[in-house]
């Protein structure tokens, strides 16, 4: 990075001295003799770090700091002062200064502090760029994807979210079922209502009944007070029934009743309570099979499965792997406050080649671990678990053959849009954000390629 420094000091000799030292460090230095000059420079040029004296006639260091924060919040400000008091230091830091150096200072210290400030600026900028890139693919609840099938699911989710219909979300473990459930809640007509999730597989039959339906005071020994069930608690909001196929048959009957009558009877109760709840359910099991085996009631299945969102496993959307990896890197680097910003090419190739039985969750864990292990700014092969490192005699060509090229991906998308508008090219061009002539050229290129094959 071409680092730009602004140095402000009303003492000519000190100013030139510092300028000389910093130029020798390889920075681009601009010197200002007064606070007023500094402010006007800040108005017209970009700086990465501002080094300013605190006490100056007229516009002082504090003013420079405030102006800098206002005009260039990305830049870091460092104070150098001969009148250091604890109070002024606290003031400076409170107003967002990066550091406070007391005169007389050692040049080493200044060099070090400036380098640290620059590192912070650089990292923030790099992260911002990465974030912007990831954000382009992110929707609502942080669902990151570039996959056509996933985008179709998101569109369906967006459409049905504001209706109150039940949705059954299916997909392997770790594919993002709960993420979709939260998305549906957030985009429902009841986003400020409660969102309650319960894992139906984690409770015995009796405990689950108690959790879902609640009980009246004295319903059984130990029921000292009235307890509202989660169905009641989520009234006005969304109830997410995770691992729904794991529910005991007797519970399935009760749940079906609740869904049909929109009221719940607490254990030991005699009068049902009205509940206005939107139910979402999820499972990583094969529901059809569970129904066939008689483990899951067909009528409940129909009731829950008004709309089905079937999330594809990560191995079927490998194009999402690099994007998700970057997304998680950003998340964990900032959470761990570590300057890790890159994933080595070899690591990415290993990830794309790996079948991910644990899907997105497994990828997330790998990146979290890699971020924690990384020592510099890059996740290297050495930061992966051993079983993955062992796969490292990879072959790029193998991967290249399996992943679509950008152009193929584009063609798939064009076809999809054309399908949706029933072949109307004018409409398709409009949706794609290109003019008709470009669309026509792309279609022609495709025909040519097809006939060449
Ligand atoms: N498309 C995505 N974009 C960003 N993060 C994702 C995506 N898909 C999944 N994740 C993240 O992966 C992790 C697992 O997702 P989630 O808990 O929704 O999976 P699940 O399908 O409910 O898994 P399980 O069946 O094991 O309950 C979460 O941390 C989630 O935020
Ligand atoms: Mg889940």
Short mmCIF file of C-alpha atoms and ligand atoms in Angstrom, two decimals:
data_model
loop_
_atom_site.label_atom_id
_atom_site.label_comp_id
_atom_site.label_asym_id
_atom_site.label_seq_id
_atom_site.Cartn_x
_atom_site.Cartn_y
_atom_site.Cartn_z
CA UNK A 1 0.00 0.00 0.00
CA UNK A 2 1.16 3.47 -0.84
CA UNK A 3 0.89 4.98 2.60
CA UNK A 4 0.04 8.66 2.84
CA UNK A 5 0.96 10.52 5.99
CA UNK A 6 0.00 13.98 7.08
CA UNK A 7 2.30 15.46 9.71
CA UNK A 8 1.19 18.56 11.58
CA UNK A 9 3.50 20.56 13.86
CA UNK A 10 3.96 24.28 14.36
CA UNK A 11 7.64 23.79 15.13
CA UNK A 12 9.45 23.90 11.83
CA UNK A 13 12.48 21.85 12.88
CA UNK A 14 10.50 19.09 14.59
CA UNK A 15 8.23 18.95 11.55
CA UNK A 16 11.03 18.62 8.99
CA UNK A 17 12.80 16.09 11.15
CA UNK A 18 9.78 13.82 11.42
CA UNK A 19 9.00 14.28 7.74
CA UNK A 20 12.52 13.15 6.86
CA UNK A 21 12.31 10.09 9.10
CA UNK A 22 8.96 9.02 7.72
CA UNK A 23 9.99 9.55 4.12
CA UNK A 24 12.92 7.27 4.78
CA UNK A 25 10.36 4.66 5.89
CA UNK A 26 8.97 4.88 2.38
CA UNK A 27 5.81 6.82 3.15
CA UNK A 28 4.41 9.69 1.12
CA UNK A 29 4.55 12.58 3.53
CA UNK A 30 2.76 15.91 3.48
CA UNK A 31 3.77 18.44 6.11
CA UNK A 32 1.55 21.17 7.56
CA UNK A 33 2.81 24.05 9.74
CA UNK A 34 -0.60 24.93 11.18
CA UNK A 35 -3.80 23.19 12.16
CA UNK A 36 -5.69 25.31 9.63
CA UNK A 37 -3.46 24.09 6.79
CA UNK A 38 -3.96 20.50 7.98
CA UNK A 39 -7.73 20.90 7.92
CA UNK A 40 -7.76 22.27 4.40
CA UNK A 41 -5.48 19.42 3.29
CA UNK A 42 -7.86 16.93 4.88
CA UNK A 43 -10.64 18.49 2.87
CA UNK A 44 -8.90 17.94 -0.42
CA UNK A 45 -6.63 14.89 -0.12
CA UNK A 46 -6.84 11.39 1.24
CA UNK A 47 -4.52 10.35 4.04
CA UNK A 48 -4.04 7.07 5.84
CA UNK A 49 -2.44 8.37 9.00
CA UNK A 50 -2.33 11.83 10.55
CA UNK A 51 0.46 12.61 13.01
CA UNK A 52 -0.31 15.82 14.83
CA UNK A 53 1.05 17.98 17.59
CA UNK A 54 -1.54 18.70 20.24
CA UNK A 55 -0.83 22.28 21.28
CA UNK A 56 -0.90 24.74 18.40
CA UNK A 57 -2.03 28.33 17.96
CA UNK A 58 -5.56 28.65 16.57
CA UNK A 59 -6.70 25.33 15.20
CA UNK A 60 -5.10 22.82 17.60
CA UNK A 61 -4.51 19.07 17.50
CA UNK A 62 -7.89 18.28 18.98
CA UNK A 63 -9.57 20.21 16.16
CA UNK A 64 -7.45 18.38 13.60
CA UNK A 65 -8.51 15.09 15.16
CA UNK A 66 -12.20 15.94 15.10
CA UNK A 67 -12.02 17.21 11.54
CA UNK A 68 -10.12 14.12 10.45
CA UNK A 69 -12.64 11.76 12.03
CA UNK A 70 -15.40 13.66 10.32
CA UNK A 71 -13.86 13.97 6.86
CA UNK A 72 -11.84 10.77 6.68
CA UNK A 73 -13.09 8.28 9.25
CA UNK A 74 -10.84 5.63 7.72
CA UNK A 75 -7.67 7.50 8.62
CA UNK A 76 -6.01 7.00 11.99
CA UNK A 77 -4.79 9.96 14.04
CA UNK A 78 -1.72 9.89 16.31
CA UNK A 79 -0.90 12.66 18.75
CA UNK A 80 2.59 13.81 19.58
CA UNK A 81 2.86 16.29 22.37
CA UNK A 82 5.22 17.84 24.82
CA UNK A 83 2.43 18.68 27.23
CA UNK A 84 1.26 15.21 27.94
CA UNK A 85 -1.17 14.95 30.79
CA UNK A 86 -3.30 12.00 31.65
CA UNK A 87 -6.35 14.08 31.06
CA UNK A 88 -5.43 15.21 27.56
CA UNK A 89 -4.49 11.64 26.65
CA UNK A 90 -7.88 10.38 27.77
CA UNK A 91 -9.60 13.16 25.83
CA UNK A 92 -7.66 12.31 22.69
CA UNK A 93 -8.41 8.61 22.86
CA UNK A 94 -12.03 9.31 23.66
CA UNK A 95 -12.32 11.29 20.46
CA UNK A 96 -10.95 8.39 18.46
CA UNK A 97 -7.20 9.00 18.36
CA UNK A 98 -5.19 5.87 17.62
CA UNK A 99 -2.31 6.63 19.97
CA UNK A 100 -0.75 9.30 22.11
CA UNK A 101 2.99 9.79 22.08
CA UNK A 102 4.68 11.99 24.68
CA UNK A 103 7.67 14.18 23.84
CA UNK A 104 10.53 13.58 24.01
CA UNK A 105 9.89 10.44 22.02
CA UNK A 106 12.09 7.74 20.62
CA UNK A 107 11.94 7.54 16.83
CA UNK A 108 11.54 3.80 17.12
CA UNK A 109 8.36 4.29 19.01
CA UNK A 110 6.94 6.65 16.40
CA UNK A 111 7.90 4.28 13.60
CA UNK A 112 6.23 1.40 15.36
CA UNK A 113 3.03 3.26 16.17
CA UNK A 114 2.72 4.61 12.62
CA UNK A 115 3.26 1.12 11.21
CA UNK A 116 0.58 -0.28 13.50
CA UNK A 117 -1.87 2.44 12.55
CA UNK A 118 -1.21 1.80 8.89
CA UNK A 119 -1.72 -1.91 9.35
CA UNK A 120 -5.07 -1.21 10.91
CA UNK A 121 -6.07 1.05 8.04
CA UNK A 122 -4.88 -1.46 5.46
CA UNK A 123 -6.72 -4.31 7.06
CA UNK A 124 -9.91 -2.37 7.36
CA UNK A 125 -9.73 -1.42 3.71
CA UNK A 126 -9.03 -4.97 2.56
CA UNK A 127 -11.84 -6.31 4.69
CA UNK A 128 -14.19 -3.68 3.32
CA UNK A 129 -13.42 -4.80 -0.19
CA UNK A 130 -13.97 -8.44 0.65
CA UNK A 131 -17.14 -7.57 2.44
CA UNK A 132 -18.49 -5.63 -0.50
CA UNK A 133 -17.77 -8.61 -2.71
CA UNK A 134 -19.49 -11.04 -0.38
CA UNK A 135 -22.39 -8.69 0.17
CA UNK A 136 -23.18 -8.82 -3.52
CA UNK A 137 -24.21 -12.41 -2.98
CA UNK A 138 -25.78 -12.05 0.37
CA UNK A 139 -29.45 -11.90 0.98
CA UNK A 140 -31.35 -10.88 4.07
CA UNK A 141 -30.26 -13.16 6.87
CA UNK A 142 -26.74 -13.51 5.52
CA UNK A 143 -27.52 -16.32 3.13
CA UNK A 144 -24.47 -16.31 0.89
CA UNK A 145 -24.83 -18.04 -2.44
CA UNK A 146 -24.24 -17.68 -6.15
CA UNK A 147 -25.91 -20.96 -7.02
CA UNK A 148 -28.83 -20.78 -9.43
CA UNK A 149 -30.86 -23.42 -7.59
CA UNK A 150 -30.27 -21.72 -4.24
CA UNK A 151 -31.30 -18.40 -5.71
CA UNK A 152 -34.50 -19.99 -6.92
CA UNK A 153 -35.14 -21.23 -3.36
CA UNK A 154 -34.47 -17.78 -1.97
CA UNK A 155 -36.93 -16.32 -4.41
CA UNK A 156 -39.56 -18.84 -3.34
CA UNK A 157 -38.78 -18.07 0.28
CA UNK A 158 -39.16 -14.37 -0.37
CA UNK A 159 -42.53 -14.93 -2.03
CA UNK A 160 -44.03 -17.17 0.61
CA UNK A 161 -42.52 -15.50 3.67
CA UNK A 162 -45.34 -12.97 4.07
CA UNK A 163 -48.04 -15.65 3.78
CA UNK A 164 -48.77 -17.67 6.89
CA UNK A 165 -48.49 -21.03 5.19
CA UNK A 166 -46.44 -23.82 6.72
CA UNK A 167 -43.09 -24.58 5.20
CA UNK A 168 -41.12 -27.79 5.41
CA UNK A 169 -37.41 -27.23 4.97
CA UNK A 170 -35.47 -30.32 4.02
CA UNK A 171 -31.79 -30.89 3.40
CA UNK A 172 -28.74 -32.63 4.79
CA UNK A 173 -27.31 -31.56 8.11
CA UNK A 174 -25.54 -28.21 7.95
CA UNK A 175 -27.03 -27.05 4.65
CA UNK A 176 -28.62 -23.94 6.16
CA UNK A 177 -32.14 -25.04 7.08
CA UNK A 178 -32.29 -22.93 10.22
CA UNK A 179 -30.88 -19.97 8.29
CA UNK A 180 -33.82 -20.26 5.90
CA UNK A 181 -36.25 -20.54 8.82
CA UNK A 182 -34.92 -17.29 10.27
CA UNK A 183 -35.10 -15.70 6.87
CA UNK A 184 -38.78 -16.69 6.55
CA UNK A 185 -39.51 -15.25 9.97
CA UNK A 186 -37.73 -12.01 9.26
CA UNK A 187 -39.63 -11.51 6.02
CA UNK A 188 -42.97 -12.63 7.42
CA UNK A 189 -45.81 -10.33 8.41
CA UNK A 190 -44.76 -10.91 12.04
CA UNK A 191 -41.03 -10.14 12.19
CA UNK A 192 -41.29 -8.38 15.52
CA UNK A 193 -43.15 -11.33 17.04
CA UNK A 194 -41.22 -14.13 18.75
CA UNK A 195 -39.15 -16.62 16.79
CA UNK A 196 -39.03 -19.85 18.79
CA UNK A 197 -37.01 -22.87 17.71
CA UNK A 198 -37.23 -26.30 19.29
CA UNK A 199 -35.36 -29.45 18.46
CA UNK A 200 -38.01 -32.16 18.59
CA UNK A 201 -35.38 -34.89 18.55
CA UNK A 202 -33.76 -33.68 21.75
CA UNK A 203 -36.63 -34.46 24.15
CA UNK A 204 -38.40 -37.53 25.42
CA UNK A 205 -42.08 -37.70 24.56
CA UNK A 206 -43.22 -36.36 27.90
CA UNK A 207 -40.73 -33.55 28.08
CA UNK A 208 -41.53 -32.48 24.55
CA UNK A 209 -45.26 -32.37 25.36
CA UNK A 210 -44.47 -30.23 28.38
CA UNK A 211 -42.26 -27.92 26.30
CA UNK A 212 -44.72 -27.52 23.43
CA UNK A 213 -48.03 -27.42 25.27
CA UNK A 214 -47.08 -26.27 28.75
CA UNK A 215 -49.09 -27.22 31.80
CA UNK A 216 -51.60 -25.88 34.30
CA UNK A 217 -50.61 -25.42 37.90
CA UNK A 218 -50.87 -28.78 39.64
CA UNK A 219 -51.19 -30.76 36.39
CA UNK A 220 -48.75 -33.30 37.79
CA UNK A 221 -46.52 -33.68 40.84
CA UNK A 222 -43.92 -30.98 40.57
CA UNK A 223 -46.03 -28.67 38.42
CA UNK A 224 -46.04 -25.94 41.06
CA UNK A 225 -46.85 -23.10 38.70
CA UNK A 226 -48.54 -22.62 35.38
CA UNK A 227 -46.15 -22.96 32.45
CA UNK A 228 -46.95 -21.73 28.99
CA UNK A 229 -45.82 -24.05 26.20
CA UNK A 230 -43.68 -22.90 23.31
CA UNK A 231 -46.64 -22.99 20.94
CA UNK A 232 -48.36 -20.45 23.13
CA UNK A 233 -45.17 -18.46 23.64
CA UNK A 234 -44.61 -18.17 19.91
CA UNK A 235 -48.11 -16.88 19.28
CA UNK A 236 -47.88 -13.80 17.12
CA UNK A 237 -44.61 -15.08 15.72
CA UNK A 238 -42.96 -18.15 14.26
CA UNK A 239 -42.46 -21.62 15.72
CA UNK A 240 -39.63 -23.60 14.17
CA UNK A 241 -39.89 -27.35 14.72
CA UNK A 242 -36.47 -28.78 14.01
CA UNK A 243 -36.00 -32.51 13.39
CA UNK A 244 -39.76 -32.78 13.21
CA UNK A 245 -39.77 -36.42 12.03
CA UNK A 246 -38.26 -37.45 15.39
CA UNK A 247 -41.48 -36.63 17.19
CA UNK A 248 -43.35 -39.51 18.86
CA UNK A 249 -46.61 -40.60 17.14
CA UNK A 250 -48.81 -39.38 20.01
CA UNK A 251 -47.20 -35.95 19.77
CA UNK A 252 -47.80 -35.87 16.06
CA UNK A 253 -51.54 -36.24 16.61
CA UNK A 254 -51.56 -33.44 19.16
CA UNK A 255 -49.54 -31.16 16.95
CA UNK A 256 -51.83 -31.77 14.01
CA UNK A 257 -54.77 -30.76 16.16
CA UNK A 258 -53.05 -27.54 17.15
CA UNK A 259 -52.32 -26.70 13.54
CA UNK A 260 -55.89 -27.34 12.50
CA UNK A 261 -57.71 -25.72 15.41
CA UNK A 262 -55.15 -22.97 16.01
CA UNK A 263 -55.54 -23.51 19.74
CA UNK A 264 -53.59 -25.40 22.36
CA UNK A 265 -54.61 -27.29 25.47
CA UNK A 266 -52.07 -27.10 28.31
CA UNK A 267 -51.40 -30.40 30.11
CA UNK A 268 -53.99 -30.75 32.82
CA UNK A 269 -56.02 -27.96 31.27
CA UNK A 270 -59.65 -28.01 30.28
CA UNK A 271 -59.99 -24.86 28.22
CA UNK A 272 -57.97 -24.43 25.01
CA UNK A 273 -56.02 -21.23 24.44
CA UNK A 274 -56.06 -19.50 21.05
CA UNK A 275 -52.69 -19.40 19.34
CA UNK A 276 -51.82 -17.47 16.24
CA UNK A 277 -48.63 -19.15 15.20
CA UNK A 278 -46.84 -19.69 11.91
CA UNK A 279 -45.19 -23.09 11.86
CA UNK A 280 -41.98 -23.94 10.05
CA UNK A 281 -40.52 -27.43 10.24
CA UNK A 282 -37.25 -28.96 9.20
CA UNK A 283 -35.67 -32.35 8.88
CA UNK A 284 -32.53 -33.90 7.47
CA UNK A 285 -34.31 -37.24 7.10
CA UNK A 286 -36.08 -38.61 4.08
CA UNK A 287 -39.67 -37.69 4.95
CA UNK A 288 -41.27 -39.81 2.27
CA UNK A 289 -39.52 -42.82 3.68
CA UNK A 290 -40.56 -41.95 7.25
CA UNK A 291 -44.17 -41.72 6.05
CA UNK A 292 -43.92 -45.02 4.19
CA UNK A 293 -42.45 -46.71 7.29
CA UNK A 294 -45.29 -45.32 9.39
CA UNK A 295 -42.96 -43.28 11.60
CA UNK A 296 -44.40 -40.01 10.44
CA UNK A 297 -48.10 -39.32 9.97
CA UNK A 298 -49.05 -38.56 6.43
CA UNK A 299 -51.75 -36.07 7.42
CA UNK A 300 -49.24 -34.09 9.49
CA UNK A 301 -46.78 -34.26 6.63
CA UNK A 302 -49.33 -32.72 4.27
CA UNK A 303 -50.21 -30.09 6.83
CA UNK A 304 -46.56 -29.04 7.32
CA UNK A 305 -45.45 -29.46 3.76
CA UNK A 306 -47.59 -26.77 2.16
CA UNK A 307 -44.38 -25.49 0.64
CA UNK A 308 -41.18 -27.49 0.54
CA UNK A 309 -37.77 -25.87 0.42
CA UNK A 310 -35.26 -28.60 -0.42
CA UNK A 311 -31.78 -27.21 0.16
CA UNK A 312 -29.14 -28.87 -1.98
CA UNK A 313 -26.03 -30.25 -0.28
CA UNK A 314 -22.87 -28.18 -0.63
CA UNK A 315 -21.31 -30.83 -2.87
CA UNK A 316 -23.96 -29.99 -5.45
CA UNK A 317 -23.10 -26.31 -5.46
CA UNK A 318 -19.35 -26.23 -5.33
CA UNK A 319 -19.33 -22.74 -6.77
CA UNK A 320 -20.54 -21.58 -3.36
CA UNK A 321 -17.46 -22.96 -1.59
CA UNK A 322 -14.99 -20.11 -2.32
CA UNK A 323 -17.64 -17.52 -1.64
CA UNK A 324 -18.70 -19.08 1.66
CA UNK A 325 -15.06 -19.59 2.64
CA UNK A 326 -14.42 -15.87 2.17
CA UNK A 327 -17.59 -15.02 4.01
CA UNK A 328 -16.58 -17.10 7.02
CA UNK A 329 -13.00 -15.82 6.91
CA UNK A 330 -14.35 -12.32 7.22
CA UNK A 331 -16.58 -13.35 10.08
CA UNK A 332 -13.92 -15.11 12.13
CA UNK A 333 -11.03 -12.77 11.36
CA UNK A 334 -13.05 -9.89 12.70
CA UNK A 335 -14.39 -11.88 15.62
CA UNK A 336 -10.88 -13.03 16.62
CA UNK A 337 -9.44 -9.63 15.73
CA UNK A 338 -6.81 -11.32 13.58
CA UNK A 339 -5.40 -9.79 10.40
CA UNK A 340 -6.13 -12.89 8.31
CA UNK A 341 -7.52 -11.85 4.95
CA UNK A 342 -6.52 -14.50 2.46
CA UNK A 343 -6.97 -18.17 1.73
CA UNK A 344 -4.08 -19.76 -0.16
CA UNK A 345 -4.93 -21.03 -3.63
CA UNK A 346 -3.97 -24.55 -2.69
CA UNK A 347 -6.30 -24.46 0.30
CA UNK A 348 -9.17 -23.25 -1.84
CA UNK A 349 -8.51 -26.04 -4.34
CA UNK A 350 -8.59 -28.60 -1.53
CA UNK A 351 -11.84 -27.20 -0.23
CA UNK A 352 -13.51 -27.19 -3.61
CA UNK A 353 -12.43 -30.78 -4.14
CA UNK A 354 -13.70 -32.00 -0.78
CA UNK A 355 -17.22 -33.53 -0.66
CA UNK A 356 -18.26 -31.84 2.64
CA UNK A 357 -20.49 -34.43 4.30
CA UNK A 358 -21.15 -31.84 7.03
CA UNK A 359 -22.01 -29.23 4.40
CA UNK A 360 -21.78 -25.50 5.15
CA UNK A 361 -21.36 -26.04 8.88
CA UNK A 362 -18.28 -28.17 8.25
CA UNK A 363 -16.84 -25.53 5.93
CA UNK A 364 -17.53 -22.88 8.55
CA UNK A 365 -15.72 -24.92 11.21
CA UNK A 366 -12.74 -25.45 8.90
CA UNK A 367 -12.41 -21.74 8.25
CA UNK A 368 -12.84 -20.89 11.91
CA UNK A 369 -10.07 -23.32 12.76
CA UNK A 370 -7.89 -22.07 9.92
CA UNK A 371 -8.31 -18.48 11.05
CA UNK A 372 -7.37 -19.41 14.59
CA UNK A 373 -4.30 -21.33 13.39
CA UNK A 374 -3.07 -18.79 10.84
CA UNK A 375 -0.01 -16.82 11.83
CA UNK A 376 0.27 -14.30 9.00
CA UNK A 377 -2.48 -12.94 6.82
CA UNK A 378 -3.17 -16.19 4.96
CA UNK A 379 -4.75 -19.54 5.73
CA UNK A 380 -2.25 -22.09 4.42
CA UNK A 381 -2.54 -25.84 3.91
CA UNK A 382 -0.73 -26.34 7.24
CA UNK A 383 -3.70 -24.71 8.99
CA UNK A 384 -6.13 -27.35 7.77
CA UNK A 385 -6.86 -30.55 9.68
CA UNK A 386 -4.59 -33.42 8.79
CA UNK A 387 -7.15 -35.47 6.91
CA UNK A 388 -7.57 -32.60 4.47
CA UNK A 389 -3.86 -31.94 4.16
CA UNK A 390 -3.49 -35.51 3.06
CA UNK A 391 -5.73 -34.86 0.11
CA UNK A 392 -3.33 -32.19 -1.03
CA UNK A 393 -1.90 -34.00 -4.05
CA UNK A 394 -4.74 -32.42 -5.90
CA UNK A 395 -5.21 -32.00 -9.59
CA UNK A 396 -6.51 -28.64 -10.73
CA UNK A 397 -7.69 -30.04 -14.04
CA UNK A 398 -9.99 -32.46 -12.31
CA UNK A 399 -11.68 -29.59 -10.56
CA UNK A 400 -11.74 -27.43 -13.66
CA UNK A 401 -13.67 -30.12 -15.50
CA UNK A 402 -16.32 -30.38 -12.86
CA UNK A 403 -17.01 -26.74 -12.12
CA UNK A 404 -18.84 -24.65 -14.66
CA UNK A 405 -16.93 -21.84 -16.31
CA UNK A 406 -18.17 -18.30 -15.84
CA UNK A 407 -19.57 -18.41 -19.32
CA UNK A 408 -21.43 -21.67 -18.72
CA UNK A 409 -22.83 -20.26 -15.52
CA UNK A 410 -23.97 -17.18 -17.43
CA UNK A 411 -25.64 -19.30 -20.08
CA UNK A 412 -27.48 -21.33 -17.45
CA UNK A 413 -28.76 -18.14 -15.91
CA UNK A 414 -29.81 -16.69 -19.27
CA UNK A 415 -31.76 -19.88 -19.99
CA UNK A 416 -33.48 -19.66 -16.68
CA UNK A 417 -34.54 -16.05 -17.21
CA UNK A 418 -35.74 -16.86 -20.73
CA UNK A 419 -37.77 -19.74 -19.31
CA UNK A 420 -39.40 -17.49 -16.77
CA UNK A 421 -40.42 -14.90 -19.35
CA UNK A 422 -41.53 -17.60 -21.75
CA UNK A 423 -38.87 -16.85 -24.29
CA UNK A 424 -39.57 -13.12 -24.55
CA UNK A 425 -36.11 -11.75 -25.38
CA UNK A 426 -36.95 -8.11 -24.78
CA UNK A 427 -38.19 -8.91 -21.28
CA UNK A 428 -35.22 -11.20 -20.64
CA UNK A 429 -32.74 -8.51 -21.70
CA UNK A 430 -34.41 -6.06 -19.36
CA UNK A 431 -34.22 -8.44 -16.41
CA UNK A 432 -30.60 -9.29 -17.20
CA UNK A 433 -29.75 -5.62 -17.35
CA UNK A 434 -28.24 -5.80 -20.84
CA UNK A 435 -29.55 -4.59 -24.16
CA UNK A 436 -31.26 -6.84 -26.67
CA UNK A 437 -28.31 -6.84 -29.03
CA UNK A 438 -25.95 -8.20 -26.33
CA UNK A 439 -28.46 -10.85 -25.39
CA UNK A 440 -28.80 -11.81 -28.99
CA UNK A 441 -25.01 -12.04 -29.36
CA UNK A 442 -24.77 -14.27 -26.30
CA UNK A 443 -27.50 -16.55 -27.61
CA UNK A 444 -25.82 -16.70 -30.99
CA UNK A 445 -22.50 -17.60 -29.38
CA UNK A 446 -24.25 -20.42 -27.61
CA UNK A 447 -25.83 -21.72 -30.79
CA UNK A 448 -22.47 -21.60 -32.53
CA UNK A 449 -20.81 -23.52 -29.75
CA UNK A 450 -23.59 -26.07 -29.70
CA UNK A 451 -23.36 -26.66 -33.42
CA UNK A 452 -19.57 -26.85 -33.24
CA UNK A 453 -19.77 -29.70 -30.75
N1 LIG B 1 -25.74 -20.02 2.46
C1 LIG B 1 -25.17 -19.74 3.64
N2 LIG B 1 -24.57 -18.56 3.82
C2 LIG B 1 -23.99 -18.26 5.00
N3 LIG B 1 -23.95 -19.08 6.04
C3 LIG B 1 -24.53 -20.28 5.93
C4 LIG B 1 -25.17 -20.67 4.72
N4 LIG B 1 -25.68 -21.91 4.90
C5 LIG B 1 -25.36 -22.28 6.16
N5 LIG B 1 -24.68 -21.31 6.79
C6 LIG B 1 -24.13 -21.39 8.16
O1 LIG B 1 -23.77 -22.74 8.41
C7 LIG B 1 -24.14 -23.15 9.71
C8 LIG B 1 -25.13 -24.29 9.65
O2 LIG B 1 -26.37 -23.84 9.13
P1 LIG B 1 -27.77 -24.24 9.80
O3 LIG B 1 -27.66 -24.35 11.26
O4 LIG B 1 -28.83 -23.35 9.24
O5 LIG B 1 -27.90 -25.70 9.16
P2 LIG B 1 -29.02 -26.78 9.35
O6 LIG B 1 -29.40 -27.21 7.98
O7 LIG B 1 -30.10 -26.27 10.22
O8 LIG B 1 -28.21 -27.98 10.05
P3 LIG B 1 -28.77 -29.19 10.99
O9 LIG B 1 -29.56 -30.09 10.11
O10 LIG B 1 -27.51 -29.84 11.46
O11 LIG B 1 -29.57 -28.56 12.05
C9 LIG B 1 -24.72 -21.92 10.38
O12 LIG B 1 -23.70 -21.28 11.12
C10 LIG B 1 -25.16 -21.06 9.22
O13 LIG B 1 -25.14 -19.70 9.57
MG1 LIG B 2 -30.57 -26.88 12.18
#
